[in-house]
Amino acid sequence: MTGWLLDPQRTRQRTGWTPARVTLAQLVALAGPVAVTLVERGTPQIAVLMTALVTCLIWELTFDLIRGRSLSWHTATVALILAVLVPASVPLWQIAMAASFGVVFGELVFGGRGYGIVSGAAAGAGFLVFSFIGTTLSLSNEALALATLPGALLLLRGGLVSWGVLVSAAVVLAASGFAQTGAGGLPTVAASVAFGLVFLIGDPVAGASTNLGRWVFGALAGVLIVLFDTVAGPAIATAAIVFASLLASIFAPLIDHMAVAMVIRLRRRRHG
């Protein structure tokens, strides 16, 4: 009766999901949002993408050489996410610093993808906003949200993103949006958070790993997004999603610990 509370979705992830295939699936999922971003923002955005990509891969190659590993390309996902979040108005050297901070302190120092405690992309974007006054991240729109949908379905189907996290966060955001602007503002809320929910809040590495914990984690992230939002109207600031992802990730181990403790108590009552 309590198994669903602890199921970490590892069964599906073990079946055929090697690190290389996980990276490939994430890159495919990001292809649509990146393409839409490049089309909408034009040639200058290509420089953002290339700066983030080259920076991330250089750092990954450096750490792989030190550790005697082969290049896994997993940091390319961080670069693609940053290319969507960061506008071309940001100086390239600042983008390089943000990408460096994200992949080094968000992933590589812990051993690489899957060993860190926060999203590398969220760490890089947060560093950018905190370190350089006046820097703003790009607001999402309907085109980006639609481009995110196929990738989201792919990741959900493969068990690489949790339904519980996305649904619980979306419910909180929808309730807040409805309370502020009524039903008419909900499409704007959905468009402004879709990409961030899937690729930042939904990052399984940075979130809770128990079934119950995922629902609590998503709800917490949704509440934090509402608290951090600084944009007037139904749209939600991208920076709010970034900081909510970082802060919620810090609480993920505690959430899982409490979920496990709850299951243990329930089982003791059943067998006691």
Coordinates of C-alpha atoms in Angstrom, one line a residue:
M1 CA 0.0 0.0 0.0
T2 CA 2.9 2.4 0.6
G3 CA 5.1 1.3 -2.3
W4 CA 3.9 4.2 -4.5
L5 CA 5.3 6.7 -2.0
L6 CA 8.8 5.4 -2.4
D7 CA 8.9 4.3 -6.0
P8 CA 11.9 6.2 -7.5
Q9 CA 11.0 5.4 -11.2
R10 CA 14.2 3.6 -11.5
T11 CA 12.7 0.5 -13.2
R12 CA 12.0 2.3 -16.4
Q13 CA 15.3 4.2 -16.3
R14 CA 17.3 1.0 -15.9
T15 CA 15.8 -0.5 -19.0
G16 CA 18.0 0.7 -21.9
W17 CA 18.8 4.1 -20.3
T18 CA 22.6 4.5 -20.4
P19 CA 24.1 7.9 -19.6
A20 CA 24.7 8.4 -23.4
R21 CA 21.1 7.7 -24.2
V22 CA 19.9 10.0 -21.5
T23 CA 22.0 12.8 -22.8
L24 CA 20.8 12.1 -26.4
A25 CA 17.2 12.2 -25.2
Q26 CA 17.7 15.5 -23.4
L27 CA 19.4 17.0 -26.5
V28 CA 16.6 15.9 -28.8
A29 CA 14.0 17.3 -26.3
L30 CA 15.9 20.7 -26.3
A31 CA 16.2 20.9 -30.1
G32 CA 12.7 22.4 -30.6
P33 CA 13.1 25.2 -28.0
V34 CA 16.6 26.1 -29.2
A35 CA 15.4 26.2 -32.8
V36 CA 12.5 28.5 -31.9
T37 CA 14.8 30.7 -29.9
L38 CA 17.3 31.1 -32.7
V39 CA 14.6 31.9 -35.3
E40 CA 12.9 34.5 -33.0
R41 CA 16.1 36.3 -31.9
G42 CA 18.1 36.0 -35.0
T43 CA 21.8 35.7 -35.7
P44 CA 23.1 37.3 -32.4
Q45 CA 21.6 34.4 -30.5
I46 CA 23.9 32.0 -32.3
A47 CA 26.8 33.6 -30.6
V48 CA 25.2 33.0 -27.3
L49 CA 24.7 29.3 -28.1
M50 CA 28.2 28.8 -29.4
T51 CA 29.8 30.6 -26.4
A52 CA 27.8 28.5 -23.9
L53 CA 28.4 25.3 -25.8
V54 CA 32.2 25.7 -26.3
T55 CA 32.6 26.8 -22.7
C56 CA 30.7 23.9 -21.3
L57 CA 32.5 21.3 -23.5
I58 CA 35.9 22.7 -22.7
W59 CA 35.3 22.3 -19.0
E60 CA 33.9 18.8 -19.4
L61 CA 36.9 17.8 -21.5
T62 CA 39.2 19.2 -18.9
F63 CA 37.6 17.2 -16.1
D64 CA 37.4 14.1 -18.2
L65 CA 41.1 14.3 -19.0
I66 CA 41.9 14.7 -15.3
R67 CA 39.7 11.7 -14.4
G68 CA 40.7 9.6 -17.4
R69 CA 37.2 9.4 -18.8
S70 CA 35.8 9.8 -22.3
L71 CA 33.8 12.9 -23.3
S72 CA 30.1 12.3 -22.6
W73 CA 28.7 15.5 -24.0
H74 CA 26.3 15.8 -21.1
T75 CA 27.2 19.5 -20.4
A76 CA 25.9 20.3 -23.9
T77 CA 22.4 20.2 -22.3
V78 CA 23.4 23.0 -19.9
A79 CA 24.6 25.1 -22.8
L80 CA 21.4 24.6 -24.8
I81 CA 19.2 25.6 -21.8
L82 CA 21.3 28.7 -21.2
A83 CA 21.1 29.6 -24.9
V84 CA 17.3 29.7 -24.4
L85 CA 17.3 31.6 -21.1
V86 CA 20.0 34.2 -21.9
P87 CA 19.3 37.0 -24.4
A88 CA 21.9 38.2 -26.9
S89 CA 22.2 41.5 -25.1
V90 CA 24.3 39.9 -22.4
P91 CA 28.1 40.2 -23.1
L92 CA 29.6 37.0 -24.3
W93 CA 32.3 37.0 -21.6
Q94 CA 29.5 37.1 -19.0
I95 CA 27.8 34.1 -20.7
A96 CA 31.1 32.2 -20.6
M97 CA 31.5 32.9 -16.9
A98 CA 27.9 31.8 -16.2
A99 CA 28.3 28.6 -18.2
S100 CA 31.6 27.9 -16.4
F101 CA 30.0 28.4 -13.0
G102 CA 27.0 26.2 -13.9
V103 CA 28.9 23.2 -15.2
V104 CA 31.8 23.3 -12.8
F105 CA 30.0 24.0 -9.5
G106 CA 26.6 22.5 -10.5
E107 CA 27.9 19.2 -12.0
L108 CA 31.6 18.5 -12.7
V109 CA 33.1 19.0 -9.2
F110 CA 30.6 16.4 -7.9
G111 CA 31.6 13.9 -10.5
G112 CA 29.4 14.9 -13.5
R113 CA 25.8 14.7 -14.5
G114 CA 23.7 12.8 -12.0
Y115 CA 25.9 13.5 -9.0
G116 CA 25.2 17.2 -8.3
I117 CA 22.6 18.7 -6.1
V118 CA 21.3 21.5 -8.3
S119 CA 20.6 22.0 -12.0
G120 CA 23.8 23.1 -13.7
A121 CA 21.8 25.4 -16.0
A122 CA 19.9 26.9 -13.1
A123 CA 23.2 27.5 -11.3
G124 CA 24.7 29.2 -14.3
A125 CA 21.6 31.4 -14.9
G126 CA 21.4 32.3 -11.2
F127 CA 25.1 33.2 -11.2
L128 CA 24.5 35.5 -14.2
V129 CA 21.6 37.4 -12.6
F130 CA 23.3 37.7 -9.2
S131 CA 26.7 38.7 -10.4
F132 CA 25.9 41.3 -13.0
I133 CA 23.5 43.9 -12.0
G134 CA 20.8 44.7 -14.5
T135 CA 21.0 41.3 -16.3
T136 CA 17.6 39.9 -17.1
L137 CA 16.7 36.5 -18.5
S138 CA 14.5 36.1 -21.5
L139 CA 10.8 35.8 -20.9
S140 CA 9.1 32.7 -22.4
N141 CA 6.3 32.9 -24.9
E142 CA 3.7 30.8 -26.6
A143 CA 6.0 29.7 -29.5
L144 CA 8.7 28.5 -27.0
A145 CA 6.0 26.7 -24.9
L146 CA 4.7 24.8 -27.9
A147 CA 8.2 23.9 -29.0
T148 CA 8.8 22.6 -25.4
L149 CA 5.8 20.2 -25.6
P150 CA 7.2 17.4 -27.8
G151 CA 10.4 17.3 -25.8
A152 CA 8.4 17.2 -22.5
L153 CA 6.4 14.3 -23.8
L154 CA 9.6 12.4 -24.8
L155 CA 11.1 12.9 -21.4
L156 CA 7.9 12.0 -19.6
R157 CA 7.5 8.9 -21.7
G158 CA 11.1 7.8 -20.9
G159 CA 10.7 8.5 -17.1
L160 CA 13.4 11.2 -17.3
V161 CA 11.0 13.8 -16.0
S162 CA 8.4 13.2 -13.3
W163 CA 4.7 13.8 -13.8
G164 CA 4.3 14.5 -10.1
V165 CA 6.7 17.4 -10.2
L166 CA 5.2 19.0 -13.2
V167 CA 1.6 18.6 -12.3
S168 CA 2.0 19.7 -8.6
A169 CA 4.0 22.8 -9.7
A170 CA 1.5 23.6 -12.5
V171 CA -1.5 23.3 -10.1
V172 CA 0.1 25.8 -7.7
L173 CA 0.9 28.2 -10.5
A174 CA -2.5 27.9 -12.1
A175 CA -4.2 28.5 -8.7
S176 CA -2.1 31.6 -8.2
G177 CA -2.7 32.9 -11.7
F178 CA -6.4 32.3 -11.4
A179 CA -6.6 34.2 -8.1
Q180 CA -4.7 37.2 -9.6
T181 CA -6.1 37.5 -13.1
G182 CA -8.9 35.0 -13.5
A183 CA -9.1 32.2 -16.1
G184 CA -8.1 34.6 -18.9
G185 CA -4.5 34.9 -17.6
L186 CA -3.9 31.1 -17.4
P187 CA -2.6 30.7 -21.0
T188 CA 0.0 33.4 -20.4
V189 CA 1.0 31.7 -17.2
A190 CA 1.4 28.4 -19.0
A191 CA 3.4 29.9 -21.8
S192 CA 5.8 31.7 -19.5
V193 CA 6.6 28.7 -17.3
A194 CA 6.5 25.7 -19.7
F195 CA 10.2 25.6 -20.6
G196 CA 11.4 26.3 -17.1
L197 CA 9.1 23.7 -15.5
V198 CA 10.3 21.0 -17.8
F199 CA 14.1 21.7 -18.0
L200 CA 14.8 23.3 -14.6
I201 CA 12.1 22.4 -12.1
G202 CA 11.7 19.0 -13.7
D203 CA 15.4 18.1 -13.7
P204 CA 15.4 14.7 -11.9
V205 CA 19.0 15.2 -10.7
A206 CA 18.1 18.3 -8.7
G207 CA 14.7 17.1 -7.5
A208 CA 13.2 14.7 -5.0
S209 CA 13.6 11.0 -5.8
T210 CA 10.6 9.4 -4.0
N211 CA 7.2 9.4 -5.5
L212 CA 5.6 11.4 -2.6
G213 CA 8.6 13.6 -2.5
R214 CA 8.2 14.6 -6.1
W215 CA 4.7 15.9 -5.5
V216 CA 5.9 17.9 -2.5
F217 CA 8.9 19.1 -4.4
G218 CA 6.8 20.3 -7.3
A219 CA 4.4 22.1 -5.0
L220 CA 7.2 23.8 -3.1
A221 CA 8.8 24.9 -6.4
G222 CA 5.5 26.4 -7.5
V223 CA 5.1 28.3 -4.3
L224 CA 8.6 29.6 -4.6
I225 CA 8.1 30.7 -8.2
V226 CA 5.0 32.8 -7.1
L227 CA 7.0 34.3 -4.2
F228 CA 10.0 35.2 -6.4
D229 CA 8.1 36.5 -9.4
T230 CA 8.6 40.2 -10.1
V231 CA 6.7 40.6 -13.3
A232 CA 3.3 42.5 -13.2
G233 CA 0.4 40.6 -14.7
P234 CA 0.0 36.9 -15.5
A235 CA 3.4 36.4 -17.0
I236 CA 6.1 34.9 -14.7
A237 CA 9.7 36.1 -14.7
T238 CA 12.2 33.5 -15.8
A239 CA 14.5 34.4 -13.0
A240 CA 11.8 33.4 -10.5
I241 CA 11.8 29.9 -12.0
V242 CA 15.6 29.7 -11.8
F243 CA 15.8 30.7 -8.2
A244 CA 12.9 28.5 -7.2
S245 CA 14.7 25.6 -8.8
L246 CA 17.9 26.3 -6.9
L247 CA 16.1 26.8 -3.5
A248 CA 13.8 23.8 -3.9
S249 CA 16.7 21.6 -4.8
I250 CA 18.4 22.4 -1.5
F251 CA 15.3 21.0 0.3
A252 CA 14.9 17.9 -1.9
P253 CA 17.0 15.6 0.4
L254 CA 14.9 16.7 3.4
I255 CA 11.7 16.1 1.5
D256 CA 12.8 12.6 0.6
H257 CA 13.9 11.9 4.1
M258 CA 10.5 12.9 5.5
A259 CA 8.8 10.8 2.8
V260 CA 10.8 7.7 3.7
A261 CA 10.2 8.4 7.5
M262 CA 6.4 8.6 6.8
V263 CA 6.4 5.3 4.9
I264 CA 8.4 3.6 7.7
R265 CA 5.9 4.7 10.3
L266 CA 3.0 3.5 8.1
R267 CA 4.6 0.1 7.6
R268 CA 5.3 -0.2 11.3
R269 CA 1.6 0.5 12.1
R270 CA 0.5 -2.1 9.5
H271 CA 2.8 -4.8 10.9
G272 CA 2.7 -3.7 14.5

